[in-house]
Amino acid sequence: MDDQGLKETIINFEDLMREVEMLFGQLNDTGYLPPDFEEKMRAVEEEQDRILRQLLPVFEARYPRLIKGLWEVDQEIRGFEDYIRDLLLLPTGQVLLAGSEAGVKILLPPSVDKPQWRVQQTITGFDNYVHAALLVPGGDVVVGGVAGELKVLGPDPQQQGRWVIKQNISGIDHYVENLLLLPNGDVLVGGIRGQVEIIRYEASSNEWRIQQTLELVAKVSLLLPEGKIFLAGYKGEIKILTHHPDLNDQWQVQETISGKIGDITAALLLPEGQVLLGGSSGTIIILGRKTGASYEILQEITGFDRYISRFLLLSHDEVLIGGSAGAIQILSRRDDEENTWKLGQKIRGFHQYVSARLLLTKREILLGGNKGELKTITLKDVTLDQLKEKIPEIMKS
């Protein structure tokens, strides 16, 4: 539809809206419904729907931030009782589930002949529960948990679709909070007990070994666009690390930032390179460098009011926030202010602490939580009623 056709279609829709007002005006003036009221109203509504169906694809393309469907809890996946801590999509299309059970589970997503999620395998051999999982180059998975337990999983060479423990990585004695893949293929092992390790795969021995240990705290870890590491933890202290290949291939603290936020419990790198941070009190801030100097607060967002446990980048314009007591909300870009964000839709139907999230497709998310709660959330199509509510906003733009 070209601009002229769009203009004429909107004018026709506005005429129909005025006709509806006139019909209801007759009711207000006379106090009763004229005999042909229902027939006229039905004809007007049918014509409105016909026009809205024409306008929907046009407006979805022109106003993608404004015209969008709603996220809804779709499917509950039963059979889990314990804390679900991480979800990882494997190269095989399977999903690895890590939690407080003594091992990890490999899930099979629904298929045409089997429409339900299924547990394909439970990998045992863990002394404590697994907290984090990371896919590394070559297709193996590093998993870490309580008491420094760190293992490497790989495809079973004897049986397709199954996974086995390939290596126990020794030398780490702290709770593994997070895992971060670095540009050279090394992995950062983050923890909250004052130690962070860099581990490296050695082809000669076919094993992973500790390359470096740093006395730092890492509740969250990110890789910045310039190749630096962003670490943050309790009491809001942030460390920026840089790599020095010429100094024994070590990482060193380049910058310390404090006083921006209280306890930092979640972090996400936004598309422009800014850092989204969430705290235990529900505070959300966006950090960035305006002039190339130290990080400063670009925006503070209030209103979530729950412990923030997870962020998930859904698209260039949307982030999912997960928190305590099943709190889930969409953070989206504002149309009226460049590079600013606002809280949007609250998603109902999840009840426990949101501790694991995985974007399956652009329209489907898998969420895990406390007490084994595991559900999919899907993005529904825009309805004609939702579009009708947005028409006045579109006409003002």
Tab-separated table of N, CA and C in Angstrom, residues 209-362:
chain	number	residue	atom	x	y	z
A	209	ARG	N	42.703	-26.550	31.400
A	209	ARG	CA	43.495	-26.291	32.603
A	209	ARG	C	43.357	-24.828	33.006
A	210	ILE	N	43.607	-24.567	34.281
A	210	ILE	CA	43.561	-23.184	34.771
A	210	ILE	C	44.756	-22.422	34.223
A	211	GLN	N	44.479	-21.303	33.581
A	211	GLN	CA	45.507	-20.448	33.013
A	211	GLN	C	45.882	-19.311	33.967
A	212	GLN	N	44.870	-18.799	34.706
A	212	GLN	CA	45.115	-17.653	35.587
A	212	GLN	C	44.048	-17.629	36.672
A	213	THR	N	44.425	-17.182	37.857
A	213	THR	CA	43.483	-16.980	38.966
A	213	THR	C	43.561	-15.519	39.411
A	214	LEU	N	42.400	-14.879	39.554
A	214	LEU	CA	42.346	-13.488	39.998
A	214	LEU	C	41.530	-13.402	41.277
A	215	GLU	N	41.951	-12.534	42.176
A	215	GLU	CA	41.240	-12.333	43.437
A	215	GLU	C	40.141	-11.302	43.212
A	216	LEU	N	39.036	-11.731	42.641
A	216	LEU	CA	37.930	-10.841	42.294
A	216	LEU	C	36.607	-11.529	42.585
A	217	VAL	N	35.543	-10.734	42.569
A	217	VAL	CA	34.181	-11.248	42.732
A	217	VAL	C	33.427	-11.046	41.423
A	218	ALA	N	32.702	-12.075	40.975
A	218	ALA	CA	31.972	-11.966	39.709
A	218	ALA	C	30.596	-12.609	39.843
A	219	LYS	N	29.645	-11.836	40.347
A	219	LYS	CA	28.254	-12.295	40.330
A	219	LYS	C	27.753	-12.347	38.895
A	220	VAL	N	28.173	-11.362	38.090
A	220	VAL	CA	27.847	-11.348	36.665
A	220	VAL	C	29.113	-11.031	35.870
A	221	SER	N	29.141	-11.483	34.620
A	221	SER	CA	30.286	-11.200	33.761
A	221	SER	C	29.799	-10.977	32.336
A	222	LEU	N	30.440	-10.030	31.649
A	222	LEU	CA	30.104	-9.703	30.267
A	222	LEU	C	31.389	-9.492	29.479
A	223	LEU	N	31.316	-9.734	28.177
A	223	LEU	CA	32.404	-9.390	27.278
A	223	LEU	C	32.010	-8.120	26.538
A	224	LEU	N	32.785	-7.059	26.716
A	224	LEU	CA	32.475	-5.775	26.104
A	224	LEU	C	32.900	-5.767	24.634
A	225	PRO	N	32.325	-4.861	23.825
A	225	PRO	CA	32.642	-4.840	22.382
A	225	PRO	C	34.127	-4.699	22.079
A	226	GLU	N	34.853	-3.985	22.921
A	226	GLU	CA	36.279	-3.779	22.667
A	226	GLU	C	37.132	-4.938	23.169
A	227	GLY	N	36.493	-6.041	23.606
A	227	GLY	CA	37.245	-7.209	24.029
A	227	GLY	C	37.619	-7.217	25.499
A	228	LYS	N	37.163	-6.247	26.266
A	228	LYS	CA	37.434	-6.213	27.698
A	228	LYS	C	36.357	-7.006	28.448
A	229	ILE	N	36.688	-7.385	29.695
A	229	ILE	CA	35.755	-8.124	30.537
A	229	ILE	C	35.131	-7.167	31.548
A	230	PHE	N	33.822	-7.289	31.712
A	230	PHE	CA	33.062	-6.490	32.672
A	230	PHE	C	32.609	-7.433	33.776
A	231	LEU	N	33.094	-7.207	35.005
A	231	LEU	CA	32.716	-8.022	36.157
A	231	LEU	C	32.000	-7.157	37.184
A	232	ALA	N	30.972	-7.699	37.788
A	232	ALA	CA	30.253	-6.951	38.827
A	232	ALA	C	29.710	-7.933	39.851
A	233	GLY	N	29.448	-7.415	41.035
A	233	GLY	CA	28.953	-8.294	42.085
A	233	GLY	C	28.251	-7.540	43.175
A	234	TYR	N	28.303	-8.082	44.353
A	234	TYR	CA	27.639	-7.485	45.495
A	234	TYR	C	28.303	-6.161	45.879
A	235	LYS	N	27.542	-5.306	46.501
A	235	LYS	CA	27.952	-3.968	46.920
A	235	LYS	C	28.230	-3.054	45.724
A	236	GLY	N	27.861	-3.507	44.527
A	236	GLY	CA	27.897	-2.636	43.352
A	236	GLY	C	29.260	-2.359	42.770
A	237	GLU	N	30.280	-3.084	43.187
A	237	GLU	CA	31.611	-2.811	42.649
A	237	GLU	C	31.776	-3.459	41.276
A	238	ILE	N	32.306	-2.687	40.326
A	238	ILE	CA	32.489	-3.131	38.945
A	238	ILE	C	33.977	-3.090	38.610
A	239	LYS	N	34.439	-4.142	37.937
A	239	LYS	CA	35.827	-4.186	37.489
A	239	LYS	C	35.850	-4.357	35.972
A	240	ILE	N	36.716	-3.592	35.316
A	240	ILE	CA	36.956	-3.743	33.886
A	240	ILE	C	38.346	-4.345	33.714
A	241	LEU	N	38.413	-5.493	33.035
A	241	LEU	CA	39.681	-6.202	32.852
A	241	LEU	C	40.128	-6.102	31.395
A	242	THR	N	41.422	-5.964	31.201
A	242	THR	CA	41.992	-5.963	29.851
A	242	THR	C	42.998	-7.100	29.720
A	243	HIS	N	43.145	-7.574	28.492
A	243	HIS	CA	44.035	-8.695	28.213
A	243	HIS	C	45.418	-8.178	27.819
A	244	HIS	N	46.465	-8.807	28.366
A	244	HIS	CA	47.849	-8.402	28.068
A	244	HIS	C	48.630	-9.614	27.567
A	245	PRO	N	48.572	-9.898	26.272
A	245	PRO	CA	49.311	-11.047	25.727
A	245	PRO	C	50.812	-10.949	25.974
A	246	ASP	N	51.309	-9.705	26.071
A	246	ASP	CA	52.753	-9.514	26.254
A	246	ASP	C	53.193	-9.680	27.703
A	247	LEU	N	52.240	-9.758	28.633
A	247	LEU	CA	52.557	-9.942	30.047
A	247	LEU	C	52.077	-11.315	30.494
A	248	ASN	N	52.731	-12.337	29.998
A	248	ASN	CA	52.391	-13.718	30.330
A	248	ASN	C	50.944	-14.069	30.002
A	249	ASP	N	50.405	-13.382	29.009
A	249	ASP	CA	49.044	-13.688	28.542
A	249	ASP	C	48.021	-13.536	29.665
A	250	GLN	N	48.182	-12.497	30.487
A	250	GLN	CA	47.349	-12.315	31.672
A	250	GLN	C	46.257	-11.263	31.446
A	251	TRP	N	45.200	-11.401	32.253
A	251	TRP	CA	44.164	-10.362	32.350
A	251	TRP	C	44.436	-9.542	33.602
A	252	GLN	N	44.278	-8.214	33.487
A	252	GLN	CA	44.515	-7.330	34.628
A	252	GLN	C	43.376	-6.324	34.756
A	253	VAL	N	43.147	-5.896	35.990
A	253	VAL	CA	42.120	-4.882	36.241
A	253	VAL	C	42.605	-3.536	35.713
A	254	GLN	N	41.827	-2.965	34.802
A	254	GLN	CA	42.163	-1.654	34.249
A	254	GLN	C	41.416	-0.538	34.963
A	255	GLU	N	40.205	-0.847	35.422
A	255	GLU	CA	39.347	0.215	35.954
A	255	GLU	C	38.412	-0.370	37.006
A	256	THR	N	38.195	0.391	38.069
A	256	THR	CA	37.232	0.025	39.110
A	256	THR	C	36.163	1.102	39.184
A	257	ILE	N	34.902	0.678	39.170
A	257	ILE	CA	33.773	1.613	39.190
A	257	ILE	C	32.894	1.235	40.372
A	258	SER	N	32.486	2.209	41.157
A	258	SER	CA	31.622	1.935	42.309
A	258	SER	C	30.624	3.068	42.489
A	259	GLY	N	29.633	2.799	43.313
A	259	GLY	CA	28.661	3.827	43.649
A	259	GLY	C	27.561	4.038	42.635
A	260	LYS	N	27.452	3.177	41.621
A	260	LYS	CA	26.415	3.353	40.607
A	260	LYS	C	25.102	2.686	41.000
A	261	ILE	N	25.195	1.578	41.728
A	261	ILE	CA	24.027	0.785	42.092
A	261	ILE	C	24.423	-0.072	43.275
A	262	GLY	N	23.426	-0.602	44.017
A	262	GLY	CA	23.722	-1.484	45.140
A	262	GLY	C	24.180	-2.845	44.657
A	263	ASP	N	23.671	-3.902	45.242
A	263	ASP	CA	24.051	-5.243	44.818
A	263	ASP	C	23.634	-5.470	43.364
A	264	ILE	N	24.578	-5.868	42.528
A	264	ILE	CA	24.306	-6.120	41.112
A	264	ILE	C	24.029	-7.607	40.935
A	265	THR	N	22.848	-7.929	40.430
A	265	THR	CA	22.420	-9.325	40.333
A	265	THR	C	22.193	-9.787	38.900
A	266	ALA	N	22.166	-8.869	37.935
A	266	ALA	CA	21.956	-9.238	36.531
A	266	ALA	C	22.602	-8.183	35.644
A	267	ALA	N	23.080	-8.623	34.477
A	267	ALA	CA	23.716	-7.691	33.545
A	267	ALA	C	23.495	-8.170	32.121
A	268	LEU	N	23.442	-7.207	31.198
A	268	LEU	CA	23.228	-7.529	29.786
A	268	LEU	C	23.888	-6.454	28.938
A	269	LEU	N	24.554	-6.878	27.872
A	269	LEU	CA	25.139	-5.940	26.923
A	269	LEU	C	24.078	-5.578	25.890
A	270	LEU	N	23.743	-4.291	25.787
A	270	LEU	CA	22.752	-3.820	24.827
A	270	LEU	C	23.397	-3.665	23.449
A	271	PRO	N	22.580	-3.629	22.386
A	271	PRO	CA	23.133	-3.592	21.021
A	271	PRO	C	24.114	-2.454	20.759
A	272	GLU	N	23.926	-1.297	21.398
A	272	GLU	CA	24.840	-0.176	21.166
A	272	GLU	C	26.103	-0.239	22.000
A	273	GLY	N	26.253	-1.284	22.809
A	273	GLY	CA	27.438	-1.406	23.646
A	273	GLY	C	27.252	-0.884	25.049
A	274	GLN	N	26.064	-0.367	25.360
A	274	GLN	CA	25.787	0.045	26.735
A	274	GLN	C	25.526	-1.191	27.589
A	275	VAL	N	25.620	-1.020	28.913
A	275	VAL	CA	25.443	-2.139	29.840
A	275	VAL	C	24.192	-1.917	30.670
A	276	LEU	N	23.295	-2.886	30.621
A	276	LEU	CA	22.080	-2.865	31.424
A	276	LEU	C	22.344	-3.636	32.707
A	277	LEU	N	22.100	-3.010	33.840
A	277	LEU	CA	22.345	-3.637	35.139
A	277	LEU	C	21.071	-3.674	35.964
A	278	GLY	N	20.888	-4.783	36.678
A	278	GLY	CA	19.755	-4.907	37.592
A	278	GLY	C	20.243	-5.254	38.976
A	279	GLY	N	19.479	-4.826	39.991
A	279	GLY	CA	19.904	-5.035	41.368
A	279	GLY	C	18.896	-5.799	42.194
A	280	SER	N	19.288	-6.098	43.423
A	280	SER	CA	18.446	-6.881	44.318
A	280	SER	C	17.196	-6.126	44.749
A	281	SER	N	17.211	-4.792	44.656
A	281	SER	CA	16.041	-4.003	45.050
A	281	SER	C	15.113	-3.701	43.875
A	282	GLY	N	15.444	-4.209	42.683
A	282	GLY	CA	14.627	-3.931	41.509
A	282	GLY	C	15.086	-2.728	40.713
A	283	THR	N	16.148	-2.089	41.161
A	283	THR	CA	16.680	-0.942	40.425
A	283	THR	C	17.284	-1.386	39.104
A	284	ILE	N	17.027	-0.624	38.041
A	284	ILE	CA	17.598	-0.901	36.722
A	284	ILE	C	18.323	0.353	36.255
A	285	ILE	N	19.584	0.207	35.837
A	285	ILE	CA	20.315	1.344	35.294
A	285	ILE	C	20.995	0.927	33.986
A	286	ILE	N	21.258	1.924	33.160
A	286	ILE	CA	22.006	1.721	31.925
A	286	ILE	C	23.295	2.518	32.041
A	287	LEU	N	24.431	1.812	31.896
A	287	LEU	CA	25.743	2.451	31.960
A	287	LEU	C	26.309	2.608	30.550
A	288	GLY	N	27.021	3.692	30.342
A	288	GLY	CA	27.676	3.910	29.062
A	288	GLY	C	28.748	4.965	29.186
A	289	ARG	N	29.543	5.104	28.140
A	289	ARG	CA	30.581	6.126	28.101
A	289	ARG	C	30.140	7.215	27.129
A	290	LYS	N	29.938	8.410	27.623
A	290	LYS	CA	29.510	9.513	26.757
A	290	LYS	C	30.673	10.134	26.005
A	291	THR	N	31.802	10.249	26.665
A	291	THR	CA	32.932	10.956	26.050
A	291	THR	C	34.192	10.101	26.017
A	292	GLY	N	34.019	8.792	26.181
A	292	GLY	CA	35.179	7.912	26.200
A	292	GLY	C	35.815	7.799	27.571
A	293	ALA	N	35.270	8.521	28.548
A	293	ALA	CA	35.802	8.453	29.904
A	293	ALA	C	35.210	7.249	30.625
A	294	SER	N	35.168	7.311	31.942
A	294	SER	CA	34.647	6.198	32.725
A	294	SER	C	33.144	6.028	32.486
A	295	TYR	N	32.643	4.858	32.840
A	295	TYR	CA	31.217	4.595	32.701
A	295	TYR	C	30.419	5.522	33.606
A	296	GLU	N	29.297	5.982	33.110
A	296	GLU	CA	28.374	6.788	33.914
A	296	GLU	C	26.958	6.330	33.644
A	297	ILE	N	26.054	6.684	34.551
A	297	ILE	CA	24.652	6.290	34.415
A	297	ILE	C	23.998	7.139	33.325
A	298	LEU	N	23.495	6.462	32.294
A	298	LEU	CA	22.788	7.155	31.214
A	298	LEU	C	21.291	7.219	31.483
A	299	GLN	N	20.784	6.214	32.201
A	299	GLN	CA	19.359	6.192	32.511
A	299	GLN	C	19.106	5.305	33.711
A	300	GLU	N	18.189	5.705	34.558
A	300	GLU	CA	17.727	4.868	35.663
A	300	GLU	C	16.244	4.598	35.467
A	301	ILE	N	15.858	3.339	35.583
A	301	ILE	CA	14.479	2.927	35.328
A	301	ILE	C	13.914	2.339	36.612
A	302	THR	N	12.822	2.875	37.074
A	302	THR	CA	12.194	2.392	38.304
A	302	THR	C	10.834	1.780	37.986
A	303	GLY	N	10.321	1.006	38.952
A	303	GLY	CA	8.990	0.449	38.794
A	303	GLY	C	8.936	-1.064	38.767
A	304	PHE	N	10.088	-1.744	38.684
A	304	PHE	CA	10.044	-3.210	38.663
A	304	PHE	C	9.789	-3.751	40.078
A	305	ASP	N	10.498	-3.205	41.053
A	305	ASP	CA	10.225	-3.453	42.475
A	305	ASP	C	10.355	-4.916	42.907
A	306	ARG	N	11.168	-5.674	42.228
A	306	ARG	CA	11.460	-7.041	42.642
A	306	ARG	C	12.959	-7.298	42.480
A	307	TYR	N	13.434	-8.309	43.163
A	307	TYR	CA	14.809	-8.770	42.949
A	307	TYR	C	14.945	-9.162	41.476
A	308	ILE	N	15.946	-8.604	40.798
A	308	ILE	CA	16.148	-8.904	39.375
A	308	ILE	C	17.154	-10.047	39.252
A	309	SER	N	16.718	-11.120	38.623
A	309	SER	CA	17.564	-12.312	38.529
A	309	SER	C	18.152	-12.515	37.143
A	310	ARG	N	17.416	-12.144	36.096
A	310	ARG	CA	17.858	-12.436	34.736
A	310	ARG	C	17.391	-11.359	33.759
A	311	PHE	N	18.240	-11.101	32.754
A	311	PHE	CA	17.864	-10.336	31.567
A	311	PHE	C	17.964	-11.270	30.366
A	312	LEU	N	17.150	-11.005	29.345
A	312	LEU	CA	17.233	-11.755	28.096
A	312	LEU	C	16.943	-10.811	26.942
A	313	LEU	N	17.905	-10.653	26.034
A	313	LEU	CA	17.715	-9.790	24.872
A	313	LEU	C	16.813	-10.505	23.867
A	314	LEU	N	15.636	-9.926	23.624
A	314	LEU	CA	14.673	-10.518	22.700
A	314	LEU	C	14.870	-10.009	21.279
A	315	SER	N	15.205	-8.737	21.152
A	315	SER	CA	15.417	-8.114	19.854
A	315	SER	C	16.201	-6.826	20.078
A	316	HIS	N	16.429	-6.079	19.018
A	316	HIS	CA	17.118	-4.797	19.142
A	316	HIS	C	16.356	-3.842	20.048
A	317	ASP	N	15.045	-4.036	20.174
A	317	ASP	CA	14.190	-3.080	20.881
A	317	ASP	C	13.569	-3.613	22.158
A	318	GLU	N	13.804	-4.881	22.518
A	318	GLU	CA	13.121	-5.445	23.680
A	318	GLU	C	14.045	-6.324	24.513
A	319	VAL	N	13.859	-6.234	25.829
A	319	VAL	CA	14.569	-7.078	26.786
A	319	VAL	C	13.547	-7.658	27.751
A	320	LEU	N	13.681	-8.939	28.048
A	320	LEU	CA	12.840	-9.548	29.080
A	320	LEU	C	13.563	-9.470	30.417
A	321	ILE	N	12.829	-9.070	31.457
A	321	ILE	CA	13.355	-9.014	32.819
A	321	ILE	C	12.671	-10.098	33.636
A	322	GLY	N	13.461	-10.930	34.299
A	322	GLY	CA	12.914	-11.929	35.204
A	322	GLY	C	13.341	-11.627	36.628
A	323	GLY	N	12.453	-11.903	37.566
A	323	GLY	CA	12.771	-11.588	38.949
A	323	GLY	C	12.150	-12.551	39.933
A	324	SER	N	12.128	-12.137	41.179
A	324	SER	CA	11.574	-12.964	42.239
A	324	SER	C	10.055	-12.994	42.157
A	325	ALA	N	9.475	-14.025	42.801
A	325	ALA	CA	8.023	-14.187	42.878
A	325	ALA	C	7.350	-14.200	41.508
A	326	GLY	N	8.054	-14.727	40.503
A	326	GLY	CA	7.471	-14.866	39.174
A	326	GLY	C	7.326	-13.576	38.397
A	327	ALA	N	7.981	-12.529	38.842
A	327	ALA	CA	7.864	-11.233	38.155
A	327	ALA	C	8.579	-11.283	36.808
A	328	ILE	N	7.840	-10.994	35.743
A	328	ILE	CA	8.392	-10.945	34.387
A	328	ILE	C	7.820	-9.713	33.702
A	329	GLN	N	8.694	-8.925	33.096
A	329	GLN	CA	8.236	-7.709	32.421
A	329	GLN	C	9.121	-7.436	31.211
A	330	ILE	N	8.546	-6.762	30.227
A	330	ILE	CA	9.273	-6.403	29.019
A	330	ILE	C	9.801	-4.974	29.157
A	331	LEU	N	11.079	-4.799	28.874
A	331	LEU	CA	11.706	-3.486	28.795
A	331	LEU	C	11.864	-3.153	27.317
A	332	SER	N	11.333	-2.015	26.878
A	332	SER	CA	11.356	-1.692	25.452
A	332	SER	C	11.844	-0.267	25.232
A	333	ARG	N	12.301	-0.014	24.030
A	333	ARG	CA	12.790	1.327	23.678
A	333	ARG	C	11.640	2.321	23.599
A	334	ARG	N	11.946	3.533	23.994
A	334	ARG	CA	10.979	4.614	23.857
A	334	ARG	C	11.054	5.177	22.440
A	335	ASP	N	9.899	5.564	21.914
A	335	ASP	CA	9.873	6.179	20.588
A	335	ASP	C	10.178	7.672	20.647
A	336	ASP	N	9.907	8.279	21.792
A	336	ASP	CA	10.019	9.741	21.884
A	336	ASP	C	11.399	10.219	22.320
A	337	GLU	N	12.250	9.316	22.823
A	337	GLU	CA	13.589	9.703	23.258
A	337	GLU	C	14.597	8.678	22.759
A	338	GLU	N	15.626	9.141	22.097
A	338	GLU	CA	16.603	8.245	21.502
A	338	GLU	C	17.421	7.520	22.576
A	339	ASN	N	17.617	6.221	22.368
A	339	ASN	CA	18.439	5.381	23.255
A	339	ASN	C	17.972	5.402	24.706
A	340	THR	N	16.671	5.503	24.908
A	340	THR	CA	16.114	5.376	26.258
A	340	THR	C	15.091	4.242	26.244
A	341	TRP	N	14.859	3.701	27.435
A	341	TRP	CA	14.034	2.509	27.564
A	341	TRP	C	12.938	2.741	28.594
A	342	LYS	N	11.874	1.934	28.517
A	342	LYS	CA	10.764	2.031	29.472
A	342	LYS	C	10.224	0.639	29.770
A	343	LEU	N	9.646	0.484	30.944
A	343	LEU	CA	8.995	-0.769	31.308
A	343	LEU	C	7.674	-0.884	30.561
A	344	GLY	N	7.402	-2.092	30.059
A	344	GLY	CA	6.173	-2.314	29.305
A	344	GLY	C	5.358	-3.455	29.875
A	345	GLN	N	4.996	-4.387	29.029
A	345	GLN	CA	4.070	-5.452	29.389
A	345	GLN	C	4.561	-6.296	30.560
A	346	LYS	N	3.652	-6.559	31.503
A	346	LYS	CA	3.897	-7.534	32.555
A	346	LYS	C	3.308	-8.864	32.103
A	347	ILE	N	4.099	-9.914	32.222
A	347	ILE	CA	3.675	-11.237	31.776
A	347	ILE	C	3.248	-12.046	32.995
A	348	ARG	N	2.001	-12.456	33.005
A	348	ARG	CA	1.444	-13.191	34.140
A	348	ARG	C	1.510	-14.694	33.888
A	349	GLY	N	1.510	-15.457	34.979
A	349	GLY	CA	1.396	-16.899	34.846
A	349	GLY	C	2.625	-17.678	35.273
A	350	PHE	N	3.706	-16.976	35.652
A	350	PHE	CA	4.887	-17.631	36.212
A	350	PHE	C	4.901	-17.292	37.697
A	351	HIS	N	5.192	-18.281	38.539
A	351	HIS	CA	4.966	-18.075	39.967
A	351	HIS	C	6.234	-18.064	40.821
A	352	GLN	N	7.299	-18.716	40.359
A	352	GLN	CA	8.502	-18.839	41.164
A	352	GLN	C	9.567	-17.831	40.717
A	353	TYR	N	10.644	-17.819	41.472
A	353	TYR	CA	11.824	-17.023	41.140
A	353	TYR	C	12.318	-17.426	39.746
A	354	VAL	N	12.461	-16.453	38.842
A	354	VAL	CA	12.886	-16.733	37.467
A	354	VAL	C	14.412	-16.842	37.459
A	355	SER	N	14.920	-18.053	37.274
A	355	SER	CA	16.356	-18.274	37.407
A	355	SER	C	17.045	-18.713	36.123
A	356	ALA	N	16.285	-19.090	35.105
A	356	ALA	CA	16.884	-19.557	33.853
A	356	ALA	C	16.015	-19.101	32.692
A	357	ARG	N	16.665	-18.722	31.581
A	357	ARG	CA	15.907	-18.261	30.420
A	357	ARG	C	16.653	-18.629	29.157
A	358	LEU	N	15.890	-18.915	28.108
A	358	LEU	CA	16.489	-19.311	26.845
A	358	LEU	C	15.566	-18.864	25.714
A	359	LEU	N	16.113	-18.114	24.776
A	359	LEU	CA	15.355	-17.695	23.604
A	359	LEU	C	15.425	-18.818	22.573
A	360	LEU	N	14.304	-19.500	22.374
A	360	LEU	CA	14.252	-20.625	21.436
A	360	LEU	C	14.134	-20.130	19.997
A	361	THR	N	13.199	-19.215	19.768
A	361	THR	CA	13.016	-18.548	18.479
A	361	THR	C	12.682	-17.092	18.767
A	362	LYS	N	12.474	-16.300	17.743
A	362	LYS	CA	12.119	-14.898	17.944
A	362	LYS	C	10.770	-14.748	18.652
